[in-house]
Coordinates of C-alpha atoms in Angstrom, one line a residue:
M1 CA 5.3 -5.5 24.7
A2 CA 7.9 -7.9 23.6
T3 CA 10.7 -8.5 26.3
D4 CA 13.9 -5.9 25.8
V5 CA 16.3 -8.0 24.6
H6 CA 20.6 -6.4 25.2
S7 CA 22.8 -9.0 22.9
M8 CA 26.6 -8.6 22.5
N9 CA 25.6 -6.5 19.7
G10 CA 23.6 -4.2 21.5
S11 CA 26.6 -2.6 23.6
S12 CA 27.6 0.5 22.8
G13 CA 30.3 0.2 20.3
S14 CA 29.9 -3.2 18.9
P15 CA 30.5 -3.7 15.6
K16 CA 27.4 -3.8 13.1
P17 CA 26.6 -7.7 13.1
S18 CA 27.2 -9.8 9.6
Q19 CA 24.8 -9.7 7.6
L20 CA 23.2 -12.9 6.0
P21 CA 24.2 -13.5 2.2
L22 CA 22.2 -12.7 -0.8
P23 CA 20.9 -15.6 -2.5
R24 CA 22.5 -16.8 -6.2
G25 CA 20.7 -17.8 -9.5
L26 CA 17.2 -18.5 -8.8
G27 CA 17.2 -18.1 -5.2
L28 CA 17.6 -14.7 -5.6
V29 CA 14.7 -14.4 -7.5
T30 CA 12.6 -16.9 -4.8
S31 CA 13.6 -14.8 -1.9
V32 CA 11.6 -11.4 -3.5
G33 CA 8.7 -12.2 -1.4
P34 CA 7.4 -9.1 1.8
G35 CA 8.9 -6.0 -1.1
L36 CA 6.9 -7.3 -3.8
V37 CA 4.1 -8.6 -1.5
L38 CA 3.7 -5.1 0.0
A39 CA 4.1 -3.6 -2.8
M40 CA 1.2 -5.5 -5.2
S41 CA -0.8 -4.8 -2.0
F42 CA -0.1 -1.0 -1.7
L43 CA -0.5 -1.6 -5.6
G44 CA -4.2 -2.6 -5.7
T45 CA -6.1 -0.5 -7.5
G46 CA -5.1 3.3 -5.6
D47 CA -2.1 3.5 -7.4
L48 CA -3.1 2.2 -11.0
V49 CA -6.5 4.4 -10.1
S50 CA -4.0 7.7 -8.6
S51 CA -1.8 7.7 -11.9
S52 CA -4.7 6.9 -14.0
V53 CA -6.6 9.9 -13.3
S54 CA -3.7 11.7 -12.6
G55 CA -2.5 11.2 -16.1
A56 CA -5.7 11.4 -18.2
S57 CA -7.1 14.9 -15.5
Y58 CA -3.1 17.3 -16.2
G59 CA -0.7 15.0 -18.2
Y60 CA 2.5 14.8 -17.2
A61 CA 2.1 18.0 -14.8
L62 CA 1.7 16.5 -11.7
L63 CA 4.3 13.9 -12.6
W64 CA 6.8 14.6 -9.9
T65 CA 4.1 13.5 -7.2
L66 CA 4.7 9.9 -8.3
V67 CA 8.0 10.0 -8.0
L68 CA 8.6 11.9 -4.9
S69 CA 5.9 9.8 -4.0
L70 CA 7.8 6.3 -3.9
I71 CA 11.2 7.8 -2.3
A72 CA 9.9 9.1 0.4
R73 CA 7.5 5.6 0.7
T74 CA 10.5 3.6 0.3
F75 CA 12.2 5.4 3.1
I76 CA 9.9 4.8 5.0
I77 CA 9.5 1.9 5.0
S78 CA 13.1 0.8 5.1
S79 CA 12.8 2.9 8.4
I80 CA 10.4 1.4 9.4
A81 CA 12.2 -1.8 8.8
K82 CA 14.9 -0.9 10.8
Y83 CA 13.2 -0.6 13.7
T84 CA 11.5 -4.5 13.8
L85 CA 14.8 -6.5 12.5
M86 CA 17.5 -3.7 14.8
N87 CA 15.5 -2.1 17.8
R88 CA 17.0 -2.9 21.0
H89 CA 13.6 -4.2 22.9
G90 CA 13.4 -7.7 20.3
D91 CA 10.3 -5.8 19.1
T92 CA 9.3 -7.8 15.9
Q93 CA 5.7 -4.9 15.9
I94 CA 6.0 -1.8 14.3
L95 CA 3.2 -0.7 17.4
D96 CA 5.8 -2.4 20.2
G97 CA 7.9 0.6 19.4
F98 CA 5.0 3.3 18.9
A99 CA 3.7 1.9 22.4
R100 CA 7.6 2.6 23.9
L101 CA 6.8 6.3 22.6
A102 CA 3.0 6.4 24.5
P103 CA 0.9 3.5 26.0
V104 CA -1.8 4.9 24.5
L105 CA -0.5 5.2 20.6
P106 CA -1.1 1.2 19.8
G107 CA -5.0 1.7 21.1
I108 CA -4.8 4.6 18.3
M109 CA -3.8 3.4 15.7
A110 CA -6.0 -0.1 16.4
A111 CA -8.7 2.0 15.4
V112 CA -7.1 4.0 13.0
V113 CA -6.6 0.4 11.1
I114 CA -9.8 -0.5 11.4
V115 CA -11.4 2.7 10.0
A116 CA -9.0 3.3 7.6
G117 CA -8.2 -0.2 6.9
F118 CA -11.9 -1.7 6.7
I119 CA -12.6 1.3 3.9
T120 CA -9.1 -0.2 2.0
Q121 CA -10.3 -3.2 1.8
A122 CA -14.1 -1.8 0.7
T123 CA -12.2 -0.7 -2.4
F124 CA -9.9 -3.6 -3.0
V125 CA -13.0 -6.1 -2.6
L126 CA -15.0 -3.6 -5.2
A127 CA -12.4 -3.3 -7.6
A128 CA -11.9 -6.9 -7.7
S129 CA -15.9 -8.0 -8.0
T130 CA -15.8 -5.3 -11.1
G131 CA -12.8 -6.8 -12.7
L132 CA -14.1 -10.1 -11.5
H133 CA -17.5 -8.9 -13.4
E134 CA -16.4 -7.6 -16.2
L135 CA -13.7 -10.3 -17.3
T136 CA -17.3 -12.3 -17.7
G137 CA -19.3 -10.1 -19.5
G138 CA -20.7 -7.8 -17.5
Q139 CA -23.8 -8.1 -18.4
W140 CA -25.5 -11.3 -16.1
G141 CA -26.8 -10.3 -12.5
G142 CA -28.3 -6.8 -12.9
G143 CA -27.2 -4.0 -9.9
W144 CA -26.0 -6.8 -8.0
G145 CA -23.2 -9.1 -10.6
R146 CA -20.3 -7.6 -8.6
F147 CA -21.8 -8.7 -5.2
F148 CA -22.1 -12.1 -6.6
C149 CA -18.7 -11.9 -7.8
A150 CA -18.0 -10.0 -4.7
I151 CA -18.9 -13.0 -2.6
I152 CA -16.9 -15.6 -4.7
I153 CA -13.6 -13.3 -4.2
V154 CA -14.5 -13.5 -0.3
V155 CA -15.2 -17.3 0.2
L156 CA -11.5 -17.1 -2.2
T157 CA -9.6 -14.9 0.4
L158 CA -11.4 -16.9 3.4
S159 CA -9.5 -19.7 1.9
L160 CA -6.7 -18.6 0.9
V161 CA -6.1 -17.4 4.8
M162 CA -7.0 -20.7 6.1
L163 CA -3.9 -22.2 4.0
R164 CA -1.2 -22.8 6.7
K165 CA 1.4 -21.8 3.8
Q166 CA -0.3 -19.1 2.5
F167 CA 2.3 -16.0 2.3
V168 CA 4.4 -18.5 0.3
V169 CA 1.1 -18.5 -2.8
L170 CA 1.1 -14.5 -2.4
E171 CA 4.4 -14.6 -3.5
Y172 CA 3.5 -15.9 -6.4
F173 CA 0.8 -14.5 -7.5
A174 CA 2.3 -10.9 -6.3
R175 CA 5.0 -12.1 -8.9
F176 CA 2.5 -12.8 -11.3
A177 CA 0.5 -10.6 -10.9
S178 CA 3.0 -7.6 -11.6
V179 CA 4.4 -9.4 -14.9
A180 CA 1.1 -9.3 -16.2
M181 CA 0.2 -6.0 -15.7
I182 CA 3.5 -4.8 -17.1
V183 CA 3.4 -6.0 -20.4
A184 CA -0.5 -5.3 -20.7
F185 CA 0.4 -1.1 -20.4
V186 CA 3.5 -2.0 -22.5
Y187 CA 1.3 -2.7 -25.0
A188 CA -1.3 -0.5 -24.6
L189 CA 1.6 2.1 -25.3
I190 CA 2.7 0.3 -28.2
K191 CA -0.6 0.4 -30.1
I192 CA -1.0 4.7 -29.0
G193 CA 2.3 4.8 -30.3
T194 CA 3.7 8.7 -29.1
F195 CA 5.1 9.1 -25.9
D196 CA 6.0 13.1 -25.2
I197 CA 10.0 12.6 -23.2
G198 CA 10.3 16.4 -23.0
G199 CA 6.6 16.5 -21.5
F200 CA 7.6 13.7 -19.4
V201 CA 10.9 14.7 -18.5
Q202 CA 8.8 18.6 -17.7
G203 CA 6.5 16.9 -15.4
L204 CA 9.2 16.5 -12.7
A205 CA 9.3 19.9 -12.5
F206 CA 7.0 20.0 -9.0
E207 CA 4.2 22.2 -11.0
I208 CA 0.6 22.4 -9.9
P209 CA -1.5 23.4 -12.7
E210 CA -5.0 25.3 -13.1
E211 CA -8.1 23.2 -12.2
Q212 CA -9.0 21.5 -15.6
N213 CA -13.0 21.1 -16.4
T214 CA -12.4 17.3 -17.6
S215 CA -11.6 16.9 -13.9
A216 CA -13.8 16.1 -11.0
F217 CA -11.2 16.4 -8.8
A218 CA -8.9 19.9 -8.1
P219 CA -5.2 18.8 -8.7
I220 CA -4.3 19.7 -5.1
V221 CA -6.6 17.0 -4.7
I222 CA -5.4 14.6 -6.7
A223 CA -1.7 15.0 -5.8
S224 CA -3.0 14.4 -2.2
A225 CA -4.2 11.1 -3.2
T226 CA -1.7 10.3 -5.1
I227 CA 1.4 11.4 -2.6
G228 CA -1.3 9.6 0.0
T229 CA -1.7 6.4 -2.1
I230 CA 2.6 6.3 -3.0
A231 CA 3.5 7.9 -0.7
G232 CA 4.0 6.5 3.4
N233 CA 0.0 5.8 4.7
M234 CA -1.1 3.1 7.2
P235 CA -0.4 -0.3 4.9
N236 CA 3.3 1.1 5.1
L237 CA 2.9 -0.5 9.1
L238 CA 2.1 -3.6 7.4
Y239 CA 5.7 -4.6 6.2
S240 CA 7.1 -5.8 9.8
G241 CA 4.7 -8.5 10.0
F242 CA 5.1 -9.6 6.5
M243 CA 8.7 -9.9 7.7
R244 CA 8.0 -12.2 10.9
D245 CA 5.4 -14.3 8.0
K246 CA 9.1 -14.9 6.1
G247 CA 10.0 -15.0 9.3
W248 CA 12.7 -12.3 9.4
V249 CA 13.8 -11.9 12.3
G250 CA 16.9 -10.4 14.2
P251 CA 19.5 -8.0 12.7
K252 CA 21.0 -10.2 10.1
Y253 CA 18.1 -10.1 7.9
R254 CA 18.7 -6.1 7.1
R255 CA 20.9 -6.6 4.2
L256 CA 18.5 -8.8 2.7
Q257 CA 15.7 -7.0 3.2
Q258 CA 17.3 -4.2 2.4
F259 CA 17.7 -6.0 -0.9
D260 CA 13.6 -7.0 -1.1
L261 CA 12.0 -3.9 -1.1
I262 CA 14.2 -2.5 -3.5
A263 CA 13.0 -5.3 -5.7
G264 CA 9.8 -5.1 -4.5
M265 CA 9.4 -1.5 -5.5
A266 CA 11.2 -0.9 -9.0
P267 CA 8.1 -3.6 -10.7
L268 CA 6.0 -0.5 -9.1
L269 CA 7.7 2.6 -10.1
V270 CA 7.9 0.9 -13.6
I271 CA 3.7 -0.2 -13.4
N272 CA 2.6 3.8 -12.1
L273 CA 4.6 5.5 -14.9
L274 CA 2.8 2.8 -17.6
F275 CA -0.5 4.0 -16.0
W276 CA 0.3 7.8 -16.0
I277 CA 2.0 7.8 -19.4
V278 CA -0.8 5.6 -21.6
A279 CA -3.1 7.9 -19.7
A280 CA -2.1 11.3 -20.8
E281 CA -0.8 10.3 -23.8
F282 CA -4.7 9.0 -24.4
S283 CA -6.1 12.3 -23.4
A284 CA -3.4 14.5 -25.4
A285 CA -4.5 12.3 -29.0
H286 CA -8.4 13.1 -27.5
P287 CA -9.0 16.9 -26.1
G288 CA -11.7 17.3 -23.8
F289 CA -11.8 13.3 -21.7
S290 CA -12.2 12.2 -18.6
I291 CA -12.1 9.7 -15.9
A292 CA -15.3 9.5 -14.4
D293 CA -15.4 6.0 -13.1
E294 CA -13.4 2.8 -14.1
F295 CA -15.6 2.6 -17.1
D296 CA -14.0 5.7 -18.3
L297 CA -10.5 3.6 -18.2
S298 CA -11.9 0.9 -19.3
H299 CA -13.5 3.5 -22.3
M300 CA -9.3 5.2 -23.3
L301 CA -8.0 1.1 -23.5
S302 CA -10.6 0.7 -25.8
V303 CA -10.7 3.2 -28.0
A304 CA -6.5 3.8 -27.8
V305 CA -5.5 -0.2 -27.9
G306 CA -9.1 -2.3 -29.4
P307 CA -11.3 -5.3 -28.3
A308 CA -8.1 -6.5 -26.1
G309 CA -8.2 -2.8 -24.2
P310 CA -11.1 -3.4 -21.5
F311 CA -9.7 -7.2 -20.8
L312 CA -6.5 -6.0 -20.6
L313 CA -7.9 -3.2 -17.7
W314 CA -10.1 -5.5 -15.9
M315 CA -7.5 -8.8 -15.6
C316 CA -4.6 -5.4 -13.9
I317 CA -7.3 -4.4 -12.1
F318 CA -9.2 -7.6 -10.8
F319 CA -4.4 -8.8 -10.4
A320 CA -4.1 -5.8 -9.1
A321 CA -6.6 -5.6 -6.4
M322 CA -6.5 -9.5 -5.3
T323 CA -2.6 -9.2 -4.7
S324 CA -3.9 -6.4 -2.3
F325 CA -6.8 -7.8 -0.5
P326 CA -6.2 -11.8 1.1
P327 CA -2.5 -10.6 2.5
Q328 CA -3.6 -7.1 3.6
S329 CA -6.5 -9.0 5.7
R330 CA -4.5 -10.7 7.6
G331 CA -1.8 -7.4 7.4
F332 CA -4.6 -5.1 9.2
A333 CA -5.8 -7.5 11.7
Q334 CA -1.9 -8.3 12.6
L335 CA -1.8 -4.2 13.3
A336 CA -5.9 -3.9 14.8
I337 CA -4.7 -6.9 17.1
N338 CA -1.5 -5.8 18.4
G339 CA -2.9 -2.2 18.9
I340 CA -5.5 -3.7 21.1
N341 CA -3.2 -6.6 23.0
H342 CA -1.4 -3.5 24.7
S343 CA -3.9 -1.7 25.3
V344 CA -6.6 -3.9 27.0
P345 CA -5.0 -6.0 30.1
S346 CA -6.6 -9.1 29.6
M347 CA -5.1 -9.6 26.3
R348 CA -1.4 -8.0 27.6
K349 CA -0.6 -12.0 27.9
F350 CA -0.3 -12.1 24.0
L351 CA 1.6 -9.6 23.3
G352 CA 4.7 -11.2 21.6
R353 CA 1.9 -13.6 20.4
D354 CA -0.7 -11.9 18.9
E355 CA -2.4 -14.5 17.1
E356 CA -2.7 -16.6 19.2
N357 CA -5.9 -14.0 20.5
P358 CA -9.4 -15.1 19.1
A359 CA -10.1 -11.9 18.0
F360 CA -7.4 -11.8 15.8
R361 CA -9.3 -14.5 12.9
W362 CA -12.2 -12.6 14.1
I363 CA -11.7 -9.0 13.6
Q364 CA -9.8 -10.3 10.2
A365 CA -12.7 -12.4 8.9
I366 CA -15.5 -10.2 9.6
V367 CA -14.1 -6.3 9.3
F368 CA -11.5 -7.1 6.7
I369 CA -12.9 -9.6 4.5
I370 CA -16.6 -10.0 4.9
V371 CA -18.3 -6.4 6.0
P372 CA -16.4 -4.5 3.0
L373 CA -19.0 -6.2 0.6
A374 CA -21.0 -3.6 1.3
S375 CA -18.7 -1.8 -1.2
T376 CA -20.2 -3.8 -3.9
I377 CA -24.0 -3.3 -3.6
P378 CA -26.2 -1.4 -5.7
G379 CA -26.0 2.0 -5.2
A380 CA -22.1 1.7 -3.2
P381 CA -20.0 4.7 -4.6
D382 CA -17.9 4.3 -8.1
L383 CA -14.4 2.6 -7.2
I384 CA -12.5 5.9 -8.3
S385 CA -15.0 8.4 -6.0
L386 CA -14.1 5.3 -2.9
N387 CA -10.3 5.2 -3.5
I388 CA -10.2 9.0 -3.3
V389 CA -11.7 9.8 -0.6
G390 CA -10.8 6.3 1.2
T391 CA -7.2 7.1 0.4
A392 CA -8.1 11.1 2.1
I393 CA -9.3 9.4 5.2
S394 CA -6.7 7.1 5.3
T395 CA -4.4 9.9 5.1
V396 CA -4.9 12.2 7.5
L397 CA -6.1 9.5 10.3
S398 CA -2.5 8.1 9.6
L399 CA 0.6 9.4 7.6
P400 CA 1.8 12.5 10.6
I401 CA 1.7 10.2 13.8
I402 CA 3.7 6.9 11.2
V403 CA 6.1 10.1 10.2
V404 CA 6.8 11.4 13.6
C405 CA 6.9 8.0 16.1
I406 CA 9.4 6.2 12.9
L407 CA 11.6 9.4 13.1
L408 CA 11.5 9.4 17.1
L409 CA 11.8 5.8 17.1
T410 CA 15.2 5.0 14.9
S411 CA 16.8 8.5 15.4
R412 CA 17.6 8.0 20.0
K413 CA 20.0 5.1 21.0
K414 CA 17.3 4.8 23.4
H415 CA 15.8 2.0 20.5
M416 CA 18.4 1.1 18.5
H417 CA 21.4 -0.6 18.6
S418 CA 24.2 2.7 19.1
Y419 CA 25.3 0.5 14.5
A420 CA 21.9 1.3 14.0
V421 CA 21.1 4.8 15.3
N422 CA 19.7 6.7 12.5
P423 CA 23.1 9.5 11.0
K424 CA 21.9 12.9 10.8
W425 CA 21.1 12.8 7.0
Q426 CA 18.4 10.6 8.2
T427 CA 17.1 12.2 10.7
A428 CA 16.9 15.2 9.0
L429 CA 15.6 13.2 5.7
L430 CA 12.7 11.7 8.6
A431 CA 11.8 15.3 10.1
L432 CA 11.3 16.9 6.3
L433 CA 9.2 14.5 5.7
G434 CA 7.3 15.1 9.0
V435 CA 6.7 18.5 8.2
I436 CA 5.7 16.7 4.8
A437 CA 2.9 14.9 6.3
I438 CA 1.2 17.3 8.1
I439 CA 0.9 19.7 5.6
I440 CA 0.0 17.2 3.3
G441 CA -3.1 16.1 6.2
F442 CA -3.9 19.5 6.8
Q443 CA -4.4 20.3 3.4
I444 CA -6.6 16.4 2.6
A445 CA -8.5 17.3 6.0
M446 CA -9.8 20.9 4.0
Q447 CA -10.8 19.0 1.0
I448 CA -12.7 16.1 2.6
P449 CA -16.1 17.8 2.9
S450 CA -15.4 19.1 -0.8
M451 CA -14.5 15.6 -1.5
F452 CA -17.9 13.4 0.4
E453 CA -19.6 15.4 -1.9
T454 CA -18.4 14.4 -5.6
A455 CA -17.7 11.2 -3.8
F456 CA -21.3 10.6 -2.4
G457 CA -24.0 13.7 -3.9

């Protein structure tokens, strides 16, 4: 754990420290980094799948889960960033804070990261390989075509993560991918030619619709998957590591970080809404249409847009997955090794410099890049089933712990500088989110057996 640092700004009653000014012009664009990389790594295929399945199966009835989840996610990530920038102890990784609440927590979270992170990475490499395979014709290689594409993606990822300026490369790739996906789905919506504004507004009314025969999953499962994918599961913890990679350490970066987070989440909201609207409008015009796998999404865009539709989908899936797979391999490895360094006495010497632990590269390469290749072999679950089941497991294991720990850390002067302690309204909102997280976790846990039956049966 990092050594306690009691600076002048940490003394009781001291003024809030000065903030770095926001850049102007082109510098304002290039300064946006961790938030957009994080948002695009969130996007992966989870948001595309969850939003498209929700829109196609239930129209706009579950739209409120998307908006609520993005608001909650932004608030939770902002709280994580607040702790890592403004805590009293000099901690730069969020699990350092978890260790101050209970020494056993980093070890528990390391295990959660390894399990849930592996499943998440398996989803991403499956999505990226599917997109690449389809973009290159989709007919070659037989049942092993996606596996061969996945090997190419793994080799590219291993090459990328060895670059000294890998984060800069990821920033530019995330910016390009976000623009490409927005343009693609705006074009799809224009080609569909309809937009039910009344239904869109009504979809914000916290309604849980009746189960439909066109969906393989119940509405509560889809709602929970949407909330879990978007609101606050384990990948939220990656932001502190991304900020450190950018060089943002200390309270003077708080305003820049807040701008960065909002700038990153804005395209995430737009992209998710476009996914949802396109699926909902297509489903309304084609009663009985259902999405059982990623190829149903391709069929949807083929009918709605024409021959360019499948290309747009596979391009979006490939870009979304490739903005997720490399950075999250690094982020998950950072979290896992930080938890291991806290938990294994012989490795505590690496605390504060986690990546110098020789196990870091091995965990990143093997657990989060190479082993996920198993999801691309013939007979593995399809992309949508793997995404929904993986999201459910990740959410059940991590979401309640994360929200409760962030609440305890950011609401106490014991851990935060006096100027950074949460006001009462933020503490109350985090407490509410904690209750919601526990309820959602319980609901998802009750549905996991049926999810496994649907996905793997």
